[in-house]
PDB file of C-alpha atoms in Angstrom:
ATOM      1  CA  MET N   1       0.000   0.000   0.000  1.00 86.00           C
ATOM      2  CA  THR N   2       1.748   3.151  -1.230  1.00 89.00           C
ATOM      3  CA  ILE N   3       0.755   6.564   0.133  1.00 89.00           C
ATOM      4  CA  SER N   4       1.697   9.505  -2.088  1.00 89.00           C
ATOM      5  CA  ALA N   5       3.313  12.680  -0.789  1.00 91.00           C
ATOM      6  CA  GLY N   6       0.827  14.823   1.117  1.00 94.00           C
ATOM      7  CA  THR N   7      -1.562  14.232   4.010  1.00 96.00           C
ATOM      8  CA  TYR N   8      -3.859  11.216   4.112  1.00 95.00           C
ATOM      9  CA  THR N   9      -6.817  11.336   6.486  1.00 94.00           C
ATOM     10  CA  GLY N  10      -8.707   8.113   5.768  1.00 91.00           C
ATOM     11  CA  SER N  11      -8.777   5.173   8.166  1.00 95.00           C
ATOM     12  CA  LEU N  12      -6.617   2.098   7.717  1.00 96.00           C
ATOM     13  CA  THR N  13      -9.801   0.021   7.764  1.00 95.00           C
ATOM     14  CA  ASP N  14     -11.097   1.871   4.700  1.00 94.00           C
ATOM     15  CA  ALA N  15      -7.735   1.651   2.930  1.00 93.00           C
ATOM     16  CA  ILE N  16      -7.561  -2.088   3.542  1.00 92.00           C
ATOM     17  CA  ALA N  17     -11.078  -2.581   2.182  1.00 91.00           C
ATOM     18  CA  ALA N  18     -10.265  -0.541  -0.922  1.00 90.00           C
ATOM     19  CA  ASN N  19      -7.247  -2.742  -1.625  1.00 87.00           C
ATOM     20  CA  ASN N  20      -9.052  -6.046  -0.963  1.00 89.00           C
ATOM     21  CA  TYR N  21      -6.460  -6.906   1.665  1.00 91.00           C
ATOM     22  CA  ASP N  22      -6.780 -10.156   3.629  1.00 92.00           C
ATOM     23  CA  SER N  23      -4.583 -10.413   6.738  1.00 93.00           C
ATOM     24  CA  THR N  24      -4.907 -14.201   6.831  1.00 93.00           C
ATOM     25  CA  THR N  25      -3.181 -14.661   3.472  1.00 95.00           C
ATOM     26  CA  GLN N  26      -1.254 -11.421   2.805  1.00 95.00           C
ATOM     27  CA  ASN N  27       1.490  -9.407   4.424  1.00 97.00           C
ATOM     28  CA  LEU N  28       0.884  -5.674   4.834  1.00 97.00           C
ATOM     29  CA  CYS N  29       3.293  -2.944   3.713  1.00 96.00           C
ATOM     30  CA  ILE N  30       2.514   0.751   4.251  1.00 96.00           C
ATOM     31  CA  ARG N  31       4.962   2.895   2.333  1.00 97.00           C
ATOM     32  CA  GLY N  32       5.052   6.680   2.035  1.00 96.00           C
ATOM     33  CA  ASP N  33       7.118   8.969  -0.164  1.00 94.00           C
ATOM     34  CA  SER N  34       9.229  10.069   2.816  1.00 94.00           C
ATOM     35  CA  SER N  35       8.586  10.857   6.470  1.00 93.00           C
ATOM     36  CA  ALA N  36       9.053  14.561   5.630  1.00 94.00           C
ATOM     37  CA  THR N  37       6.488  14.635   2.813  1.00 95.00           C
ATOM     38  CA  THR N  38       3.913  11.946   3.656  1.00 97.00           C
ATOM     39  CA  THR N  39       1.665  12.120   6.729  1.00 98.00           C
ATOM     40  CA  TRP N  40      -1.137   9.762   7.683  1.00 98.00           C
ATOM     41  CA  THR N  41      -3.341  11.582  10.192  1.00 98.00           C
ATOM     42  CA  ASP N  42      -5.043   9.523  12.919  1.00 98.00           C
ATOM     43  CA  PHE N  43      -3.475   6.298  11.652  1.00 98.00           C
ATOM     44  CA  GLN N  44      -3.972   3.203  13.784  1.00 98.00           C
ATOM     45  CA  PHE N  45      -3.061  -0.430  13.243  1.00 98.00           C
ATOM     46  CA  ASN N  46      -4.576  -2.727  15.864  1.00 98.00           C
ATOM     47  CA  TYR N  47      -4.446  -6.506  15.578  1.00 98.00           C
ATOM     48  CA  GLY N  48      -7.946  -6.786  17.024  1.00 97.00           C
ATOM     49  CA  THR N  49      -9.355  -4.837  14.079  1.00 96.00           C
ATOM     50  CA  HIS N  50      -6.849  -5.386  11.304  1.00 96.00           C
ATOM     51  CA  GLY N  51      -5.769  -8.934  11.985  1.00 97.00           C
ATOM     52  CA  ARG N  52      -2.452 -10.661  12.530  1.00 97.00           C
ATOM     53  CA  PRO N  53      -0.611 -10.753   9.218  1.00 97.00           C
ATOM     54  CA  THR N  54       2.625 -12.693   9.133  1.00 98.00           C
ATOM     55  CA  LYS N  55       4.505  -9.457   8.422  1.00 98.00           C
ATOM     56  CA  LEU N  56       3.793  -5.734   8.744  1.00 98.00           C
ATOM     57  CA  GLN N  57       6.224  -3.206   7.259  1.00 98.00           C
ATOM     58  CA  ILE N  58       5.839   0.570   7.709  1.00 98.00           C
ATOM     59  CA  GLU N  59       8.309   2.932   6.047  1.00 98.00           C
ATOM     60  CA  ASN N  60       8.939   6.504   4.879  1.00 98.00           C
ATOM     61  CA  ILE N  61       5.948   8.102   6.582  1.00 98.00           C
ATOM     62  CA  THR N  62       4.794  10.238   9.526  1.00 98.00           C
ATOM     63  CA  LEU N  63       1.940   8.927  11.674  1.00 98.00           C
ATOM     64  CA  SER N  64       0.337  11.828  13.513  1.00 98.00           C
ATOM     65  CA  THR N  65      -2.668  12.596  15.685  1.00 98.00           C
ATOM     66  CA  ASP N  66      -3.923  15.314  17.999  1.00 98.00           C
ATOM     67  CA  ASN N  67      -6.782  13.309  19.506  1.00 98.00           C
ATOM     68  CA  ILE N  68      -6.185   9.527  19.664  1.00 98.00           C
ATOM     69  CA  ASN N  69      -5.721   8.041  23.127  1.00 98.00           C
ATOM     70  CA  GLY N  70      -4.275   4.756  21.929  1.00 98.00           C
ATOM     71  CA  TYR N  71      -1.371   3.208  20.029  1.00 98.00           C
ATOM     72  CA  ALA N  72      -0.378   4.120  16.510  1.00 98.00           C
ATOM     73  CA  VAL N  73       0.694   0.497  16.030  1.00 98.00           C
ATOM     74  CA  TYR N  74      -0.382  -2.432  18.200  1.00 98.00           C
ATOM     75  CA  SER N  75       0.564  -5.721  16.564  1.00 98.00           C
ATOM     76  CA  ARG N  76       0.523  -9.256  17.919  1.00 98.00           C
ATOM     77  CA  ASP N  77       2.052 -12.436  16.490  1.00 98.00           C
ATOM     78  CA  THR N  78       3.270 -10.339  13.557  1.00 98.00           C
ATOM     79  CA  ILE N  79       6.823  -9.633  12.384  1.00 98.00           C
ATOM     80  CA  THR N  80       6.525  -5.845  12.514  1.00 98.00           C
ATOM     81  CA  THR N  81       9.304  -3.721  11.026  1.00 98.00           C
ATOM     82  CA  MET N  82       9.693   0.026  10.502  1.00 98.00           C
ATOM     83  CA  SER N  83      12.173   2.323   8.811  1.00 98.00           C
ATOM     84  CA  ASN N  84      12.223   6.106   8.437  1.00 98.00           C
ATOM     85  CA  VAL N  85       9.029   6.627  10.422  1.00 98.00           C
ATOM     86  CA  ASN N  86       7.944   9.536  12.642  1.00 98.00           C
ATOM     87  CA  ILE N  87       5.196   8.911  15.217  1.00 98.00           C
ATOM     88  CA  THR N  88       3.720  11.820  17.148  1.00 98.00           C
ATOM     89  CA  GLY N  89       0.772  12.751  19.352  1.00 98.00           C
ATOM     90  CA  TYR N  90      -0.561   9.355  20.511  1.00 98.00           C
ATOM     91  CA  SER N  91      -1.819   9.694  24.100  1.00 98.00           C
ATOM     92  CA  GLY N  92       0.260  12.838  24.435  1.00 98.00           C
ATOM     93  CA  ASP N  93       0.325  16.591  23.975  1.00 98.00           C
ATOM     94  CA  THR N  94       2.397  19.091  22.022  1.00 97.00           C
ATOM     95  CA  THR N  95       3.550  20.989  25.123  1.00 98.00           C
ATOM     96  CA  LEU N  96       6.826  19.998  26.762  1.00 98.00           C
ATOM     97  CA  ILE N  97       6.315  17.914  29.892  1.00 98.00           C
ATOM     98  CA  SER N  98       8.915  20.123  31.572  1.00 96.00           C
ATOM     99  CA  ASP N  99       6.930  23.305  30.914  1.00 97.00           C
ATOM    100  CA  VAL N 100       3.419  22.462  32.147  1.00 97.00           C
ATOM    101  CA  ALA N 101       1.716  21.065  35.242  1.00 97.00           C
ATOM    102  CA  ASN N 102       1.045  17.343  35.385  1.00 97.00           C
ATOM    103  CA  GLN N 103      -2.150  16.186  33.644  1.00 97.00           C
ATOM    104  CA  THR N 104      -2.349  19.392  31.630  1.00 97.00           C
ATOM    105  CA  GLY N 105      -4.235  18.945  28.359  1.00 97.00           C
ATOM    106  CA  ARG N 106      -3.754  15.513  26.865  1.00 98.00           C
ATOM    107  CA  TRP N 107      -0.937  14.582  29.261  1.00 98.00           C
ATOM    108  CA  SER N 108      -3.555  12.858  31.435  1.00 98.00           C
ATOM    109  CA  GLU N 109      -4.029  10.209  28.708  1.00 98.00           C
ATOM    110  CA  THR N 110      -2.541   6.743  29.264  1.00 98.00           C
ATOM    111  CA  GLY N 111      -4.301   4.613  26.648  1.00 97.00           C
ATOM    112  CA  GLY N 112      -1.375   4.033  24.343  1.00 98.00           C
ATOM    113  CA  GLY N 113       1.622   5.641  22.690  1.00 98.00           C
ATOM    114  CA  ALA N 114       3.747   5.098  19.611  1.00 98.00           C
ATOM    115  CA  MET N 115       3.785   1.321  19.449  1.00 98.00           C
ATOM    116  CA  ARG N 116       3.255  -1.967  21.207  1.00 98.00           C
ATOM    117  CA  ILE N 117       4.829  -4.799  19.261  1.00 98.00           C
ATOM    118  CA  ARG N 118       3.879  -8.044  20.950  1.00 98.00           C
ATOM    119  CA  ALA N 119       4.461 -11.790  20.927  1.00 98.00           C
ATOM    120  CA  ALA N 120       6.521 -12.432  17.799  1.00 98.00           C
ATOM    121  CA  ASP N 121       9.679 -14.441  17.190  1.00 98.00           C
ATOM    122  CA  TYR N 122      12.114 -12.669  14.837  1.00 98.00           C
ATOM    123  CA  THR N 123      14.890 -15.248  15.177  1.00 98.00           C
ATOM    124  CA  ALA N 124      14.522 -16.566  11.620  1.00 98.00           C
ATOM    125  CA  GLU N 125      14.764 -13.004  10.254  1.00 98.00           C
ATOM    126  CA  SER N 126      18.386 -12.738  11.490  1.00 98.00           C
ATOM    127  CA  HIS N 127      18.019  -9.050  12.274  1.00 98.00           C
ATOM    128  CA  ASP N 128      21.235  -7.231  13.156  1.00 98.00           C
ATOM    129  CA  ALA N 129      22.887  -3.811  12.737  1.00 98.00           C
ATOM    130  CA  SER N 130      22.845  -4.124   8.942  1.00 98.00           C
ATOM    131  CA  ASN N 131      19.259  -5.382   8.826  1.00 98.00           C
ATOM    132  CA  PRO N 132      17.430  -4.033  11.880  1.00 98.00           C
ATOM    133  CA  THR N 133      13.839  -4.478  12.979  1.00 98.00           C
ATOM    134  CA  LEU N 134      13.311  -0.783  13.609  1.00 98.00           C
ATOM    135  CA  GLN N 135      15.585   1.854  12.121  1.00 98.00           C
ATOM    136  CA  ASN N 136      15.388   5.639  12.116  1.00 98.00           C
ATOM    137  CA  VAL N 137      12.088   5.680  13.982  1.00 98.00           C
ATOM    138  CA  SER N 138      11.386   8.943  15.812  1.00 98.00           C
ATOM    139  CA  VAL N 139       8.746   9.196  18.546  1.00 98.00           C
ATOM    140  CA  THR N 140       7.593  12.518  19.999  1.00 98.00           C
ATOM    141  CA  ASN N 141       4.765  13.816  22.190  1.00 98.00           C
ATOM    142  CA  CYS N 142       3.349  10.421  23.154  1.00 98.00           C
ATOM    143  CA  CYS N 143       2.657   8.500  26.339  1.00 98.00           C
ATOM    144  CA  ARG N 144       4.725   5.344  25.718  1.00 98.00           C
ATOM    145  CA  GLY N 145       7.609   5.270  23.292  1.00 98.00           C
ATOM    146  CA  ILE N 146       8.976   2.057  21.807  1.00 98.00           C
ATOM    147  CA  ARG N 147       7.344  -0.825  23.712  1.00 98.00           C
ATOM    148  CA  LEU N 148       8.577  -4.274  22.723  1.00 98.00           C
ATOM    149  CA  GLN N 149       6.755  -7.072  24.525  1.00 98.00           C
ATOM    150  CA  ASP N 150       7.432 -10.819  24.645  1.00 98.00           C
ATOM    151  CA  LEU N 151       9.588 -10.827  21.513  1.00 98.00           C
ATOM    152  CA  ALA N 152      12.687 -12.731  20.420  1.00 98.00           C
ATOM    153  CA  GLY N 153      15.542 -11.648  18.161  1.00 98.00           C
ATOM    154  CA  VAL N 154      14.607  -7.971  17.700  1.00 98.00           C
ATOM    155  CA  TYR N 155      17.268  -5.391  16.739  1.00 98.00           C
ATOM    156  CA  VAL N 156      16.435  -1.679  17.125  1.00 98.00           C
ATOM    157  CA  LYS N 157      18.920   0.838  15.694  1.00 98.00           C
ATOM    158  CA  ASP N 158      19.231   4.621  15.326  1.00 98.00           C
ATOM    159  CA  CYS N 159      15.864   5.427  16.901  1.00 98.00           C
ATOM    160  CA  SER N 160      14.893   8.319  19.167  1.00 98.00           C
ATOM    161  CA  VAL N 161      12.153   9.262  21.602  1.00 98.00           C
ATOM    162  CA  TYR N 162      11.458  12.748  22.941  1.00 98.00           C
ATOM    163  CA  ASN N 163       8.898  14.371  25.239  1.00 98.00           C
ATOM    164  CA  LEU N 164       6.993  11.339  26.504  1.00 98.00           C
ATOM    165  CA  SER N 165       4.935  10.909  29.658  1.00 98.00           C
ATOM    166  CA  ASP N 166       5.923   7.262  30.294  1.00 98.00           C
ATOM    167  CA  ASN N 167       8.860   4.934  29.489  1.00 98.00           C
ATOM    168  CA  GLY N 168      11.156   5.720  26.591  1.00 98.00           C
ATOM    169  CA  ILE N 169      12.369   2.447  25.058  1.00 98.00           C
ATOM    170  CA  TYR N 170      11.680  -0.812  26.814  1.00 97.00           C
ATOM    171  CA  PHE N 171      11.479  -4.557  26.731  1.00 98.00           C
ATOM    172  CA  ALA N 172       8.188  -5.461  28.402  1.00 97.00           C
ATOM    173  CA  ALA N 173       6.758  -8.695  29.778  1.00 96.00           C
ATOM    174  CA  GLY N 174       3.101  -9.651  29.629  1.00 92.00           C
ATOM    175  CA  SER N 175       3.158 -11.090  33.147  1.00 90.00           C
ATOM    176  CA  TYR N 176       5.684  -8.556  34.514  1.00 84.00           C
ATOM    177  CA  ALA N 177       7.535 -11.632  35.789  1.00 85.00           C
ATOM    178  CA  SER N 178      10.656 -13.471  34.672  1.00 86.00           C
ATOM    179  CA  ASP N 179       8.721 -16.209  32.871  1.00 90.00           C
ATOM    180  CA  THR N 180       7.813 -13.793  30.035  1.00 95.00           C
ATOM    181  CA  GLY N 181       9.514 -10.887  28.313  1.00 97.00           C
ATOM    182  CA  CYS N 182      11.925 -10.349  25.446  1.00 97.00           C
ATOM    183  CA  ASN N 183      14.883 -12.599  24.703  1.00 97.00           C
ATOM    184  CA  ASN N 184      18.041 -12.083  22.640  1.00 98.00           C
ATOM    185  CA  CYS N 185      17.092  -8.535  21.659  1.00 98.00           C
ATOM    186  CA  THR N 186      19.242  -5.423  21.115  1.00 98.00           C
ATOM    187  CA  ILE N 187      18.774  -1.644  21.329  1.00 98.00           C
ATOM    188  CA  ASP N 188      21.662   0.054  19.486  1.00 98.00           C
ATOM    189  CA  ASN N 189      22.583   3.741  19.101  1.00 98.00           C
ATOM    190  CA  CYS N 190      19.251   5.121  20.307  1.00 98.00           C
ATOM    191  CA  THR N 191      18.460   8.305  22.240  1.00 98.00           C
ATOM    192  CA  VAL N 192      15.914   8.975  24.963  1.00 98.00           C
ATOM    193  CA  THR N 193      15.267  12.593  25.948  1.00 98.00           C
ATOM    194  CA  LEU N 194      12.764  14.177  28.322  1.00 98.00           C
ATOM    195  CA  VAL N 195      10.559  11.311  29.479  1.00 98.00           C
ATOM    196  CA  GLY N 196       8.226  11.018  32.454  1.00 97.00           C
ATOM    197  CA  GLN N 197       9.324   7.558  33.559  1.00 97.00           C
ATOM    198  CA  THR N 198      12.360   5.338  32.884  1.00 97.00           C
ATOM    199  CA  GLY N 199      14.634   5.835  29.890  1.00 97.00           C
ATOM    200  CA  LEU N 200      15.768   2.290  29.029  1.00 97.00           C
ATOM    201  CA  MET N 201      13.753  -0.399  30.835  1.00 96.00           C
ATOM    202  CA  ASN N 202      13.973  -4.189  30.821  1.00 96.00           C
ATOM    203  CA  ILE N 203      11.185  -6.249  32.393  1.00 95.00           C
ATOM    204  CA  GLY N 204      11.526 -10.039  32.405  1.00 95.00           C
ATOM    205  CA  GLY N 205      13.242 -11.904  29.587  1.00 96.00           C
ATOM    206  CA  SER N 206      16.950 -12.641  29.169  1.00 96.00           C
ATOM    207  CA  ASN N 207      20.053 -11.986  27.088  1.00 97.00           C
ATOM    208  CA  ASN N 208      19.054  -8.491  26.026  1.00 97.00           C
ATOM    209  CA  THR N 209      21.501  -5.672  25.253  1.00 98.00           C
ATOM    210  CA  PHE N 210      21.342  -1.867  25.299  1.00 98.00           C
ATOM    211  CA  MET N 211      24.419  -0.461  23.574  1.00 98.00           C
ATOM    212  CA  ASN N 212      25.717   2.950  22.459  1.00 98.00           C
ATOM    213  CA  CYS N 213      22.610   4.707  23.800  1.00 98.00           C
ATOM    214  CA  THR N 214      22.184   8.191  25.265  1.00 98.00           C
ATOM    215  CA  VAL N 215      19.604   9.079  27.920  1.00 98.00           C
ATOM    216  CA  ASN N 216      18.981  12.646  29.067  1.00 98.00           C
ATOM    217  CA  ASN N 217      16.355  13.943  31.502  1.00 97.00           C
ATOM    218  CA  THR N 218      14.177  11.192  32.928  1.00 97.00           C
ATOM    219  CA  ARG N 219      11.830  11.568  35.888  1.00 96.00           C
ATOM    220  CA  GLY N 220      12.359   7.927  36.780  1.00 95.00           C
ATOM    221  CA  ALA N 221      15.582   5.962  36.592  1.00 95.00           C
ATOM    222  CA  GLY N 222      17.753   6.412  33.531  1.00 95.00           C
ATOM    223  CA  ALA N 223      17.748   2.639  33.143  1.00 96.00           C
ATOM    224  CA  ALA N 224      16.202  -0.204  35.114  1.00 95.00           C
ATOM    225  CA  ILE N 225      16.008  -3.991  35.203  1.00 94.00           C
ATOM    226  CA  TYR N 226      13.014  -5.719  36.756  1.00 91.00           C
ATOM    227  CA  ASN N 227      12.383  -9.454  37.246  1.00 89.00           C
ATOM    228  CA  THR N 228      14.826 -10.648  34.631  1.00 89.00           C
ATOM    229  CA  ASN N 229      15.509 -14.327  33.980  1.00 79.00           C
ATOM    230  CA  GLY N 230      19.050 -13.931  32.661  1.00 89.00           C
ATOM    231  CA  ASN N 231      21.768 -11.535  31.583  1.00 95.00           C
ATOM    232  CA  ILE N 232      20.877  -7.945  30.648  1.00 96.00           C
ATOM    233  CA  THR N 233      23.748  -5.839  29.319  1.00 97.00           C
ATOM    234  CA  TYR N 234      24.149  -2.069  29.116  1.00 97.00           C
ATOM    235  CA  ASP N 235      27.254  -1.273  27.083  1.00 98.00           C
ATOM    236  CA  ASN N 236      28.630   2.212  26.377  1.00 98.00           C
ATOM    237  CA  CYS N 237      25.430   4.011  27.403  1.00 97.00           C
ATOM    238  CA  SER N 238      25.395   7.458  29.010  1.00 96.00           C
ATOM    239  CA  PHE N 239      22.872   8.912  31.443  1.00 96.00           C
ATOM    240  CA  THR N 240      22.427  12.623  32.230  1.00 96.00           C
ATOM    241  CA  ASN N 241      19.859  14.261  34.525  1.00 95.00           C
ATOM    242  CA  SER N 242      18.336  10.892  35.395  1.00 94.00           C
ATOM    243  CA  ASN N 243      15.897  10.497  38.266  1.00 92.00           C
ATOM    244  CA  THR N 244      15.134  14.187  38.533  1.00 92.00           C
ATOM    245  CA  VAL N 245      13.370  15.784  41.505  1.00 91.00           C
ATOM    246  CA  GLU N 246       9.969  14.998  39.979  1.00 92.00           C
ATOM    247  CA  THR N 247       8.258  12.102  41.773  1.00 93.00           C
ATOM    248  CA  THR N 248       5.080  12.131  39.678  1.00 96.00           C
ATOM    249  CA  THR N 249       4.676  11.374  35.983  1.00 97.00           C
ATOM    250  CA  PRO N 250       2.973  13.843  33.626  1.00 97.00           C
ATOM    251  CA  TYR N 251      -0.155  11.650  33.740  1.00 97.00           C
ATOM    252  CA  GLY N 252      -0.233  11.695  37.545  1.00 97.00           C
ATOM    253  CA  GLY N 253       1.310   8.338  38.485  1.00 96.00           C
ATOM    254  CA  ASN N 254       4.315   7.624  40.669  1.00 95.00           C
ATOM    255  CA  THR N 255       7.706   7.554  38.994  1.00 93.00           C
ATOM    256  CA  ASP N 256       9.789   4.376  39.048  1.00 89.00           C
ATOM    257  CA  ASP N 257      12.714   6.034  40.760  1.00 77.00           C
ATOM    258  CA  PHE N 258      14.307   2.950  42.388  1.00 79.00           C
ATOM    259  CA  SER N 259      15.099   4.910  45.577  1.00 71.00           C
ATOM    260  CA  GLY N 260      16.712   7.707  43.628  1.00 66.00           C
ATOM    261  CA  ALA N 261      19.120   5.601  41.590  1.00 66.00           C
ATOM    262  CA  ALA N 262      20.119   6.659  38.099  1.00 69.00           C
ATOM    263  CA  PHE N 263      20.281   2.956  37.311  1.00 75.00           C
ATOM    264  CA  GLY N 264      17.800   0.715  39.138  1.00 56.00           C
TER     265      GLY N 264
END
């Protein structure tokens, strides 16, 4: 599915119907002209509505909203990849979280964020630095940033998140315990700036790596590990202004400050 330069305002459901797409037999590719020239307003992919294709690829496009309290992309059991994508405004506001009172405007929203990629095994894809899962993905003005849940073999490279009310980039676990989570995954050369919770978080899982990353200005810990089942490595990552004096997130919850530690 190719979206020409300009702004598209139709729903994904309508676009799928117009293209006779069937998620049970076809992969889905959404391709713009470039993230600077192609914008899909109020875009949402949700597996409950749009199915669980084997693969979902999104590239060269901006996904933007000023009203949706949900995820731009919520996939499950699908090999989801992105390159050259901007995502902005999902469960978030355009004001800086550092400049306004908590729960001002849309900062009270907690229904989603940029993405929730869930329950897929990428091992056979052999993703690495030369062939990453997510590359050059920019997230701004959202609740959650890059949420990767119960995945295997993911490689995220050259991505950034800025001005979020919750976690920046994180490996999540469906049970929040060590029996679930991400395994053998890597975050490489990514930046996290101005977030209301933790910068680089690992929950559950094992053998995950954060490398060459920069974190600046987090209300919670700069990085944190919770209920892991194996080795989690942080290599050549820097943390500045982590665990600031704020003890409440922009949406009004408690920060995960791990007793004031920059790394919890």
